[in-house]
């Protein structure tokens, strides 16, 4: 496992050091981070089109990051991925993720989003990256609670269309040698293990359809996130280290009662302030040989982001497990060969 790294999306701002890539890299390095996850929708950090076209630009970008003692862990297209599939009920809300010229034009917006993912595949390849972070988008989310009753075949049709939109993108990532990692997240059609399996079946088990594991979103829907790793570890190629807590009460539970984040029973917290069992998670990922990055995604309804970032690097570093190269009881080993083994078994 590599890390700690930090997702920069929540820290980009108008004031130094948060308004330039150089400033953000210097700030992250001073906090003890070893990598940055770059949000490709932040044009002042990366020109995605140019990165897809120019190896010189990518070499310069990597050089700038490396000069601060950092590496790029992954590129992110969370906002663009969301726009690959949008139900009309969410058109106006999602328009804010697209360039101004495309707002109010769902078809053009969707085509732009697909192109952005294609560019991200090429840019990731030029940058020497092996994983990419994104969202799946959603055509079915407005029906996630089955009332009114879903028509027979609706879910199958929805996933067939989602797969149709994503298959060319996944093929582009395959050609680039990069895993496309969907963050399992509310608001996406890929929001739990069952929905991920539906998608995987619809894209014929595509080798580049993989998972960005974020335990906070699983805890908030009361899903067993440790068992999730047991089930899907072969597909987990990216990891957001994010904490959360779920404190149900007599007024509200998983659905949140339309309350603001600070008042919801389920809410995101800075690392160490929530309920996620990170010792269990890091142990599971070490057990299964996860060799990607551990990336802080900071979201908290209480703590200041700069404090969360400062605390995040040592938290991740202290949870990362250096894998042993020997068995703990090697000192008591007696050696073996087939003849010896048969004698121990009483066979000769």
Tab-separated table of N, CA, C and O in Angstrom, residues 247-253 259 265:
chain	number	residue	atom	x	y	z
A	247	UNK	N	-25.780	7.735	14.078
A	247	UNK	CA	-26.372	7.824	15.414
A	247	UNK	C	-27.886	7.979	15.268
A	247	UNK	O	-28.419	9.085	15.365
A	248	UNK	N	-28.597	6.874	15.027
A	248	UNK	CA	-30.046	6.968	14.832
A	248	UNK	C	-30.744	7.439	16.101
A	248	UNK	O	-30.258	7.237	17.215
A	249	UNK	N	-31.876	8.076	15.924
A	249	UNK	CA	-32.639	8.568	17.068
A	249	UNK	C	-34.127	8.377	16.811
A	249	UNK	O	-34.518	7.756	15.816
A	250	UNK	N	-34.953	8.904	17.670
A	250	UNK	CA	-36.391	8.720	17.534
A	250	UNK	C	-37.027	9.537	16.432
A	250	UNK	O	-38.195	9.323	16.090
A	251	UNK	N	-36.280	10.466	15.859
A	251	UNK	CA	-36.812	11.329	14.809
A	251	UNK	C	-36.355	10.930	13.413
A	251	UNK	O	-37.057	11.167	12.433
A	252	UNK	N	-35.150	10.360	13.321
A	252	UNK	CA	-34.562	10.184	11.998
A	252	UNK	C	-33.562	9.037	12.004
A	252	UNK	O	-32.959	8.728	13.038
A	253	UNK	N	-33.394	8.435	10.820
A	253	UNK	CA	-32.466	7.319	10.684
A	253	UNK	C	-31.640	7.446	9.419
A	253	UNK	O	-31.101	8.507	9.115
A	259	UNK	N	-32.646	16.764	6.931
A	259	UNK	CA	-31.873	17.656	7.787
A	259	UNK	C	-30.538	18.019	7.143
A	259	UNK	O	-30.025	17.313	6.268
A	265	UNK	N	-28.540	11.915	11.453
A	265	UNK	CA	-27.977	10.798	12.221
A	265	UNK	C	-26.704	10.240	11.581
A	265	UNK	O	-25.778	9.839	12.275
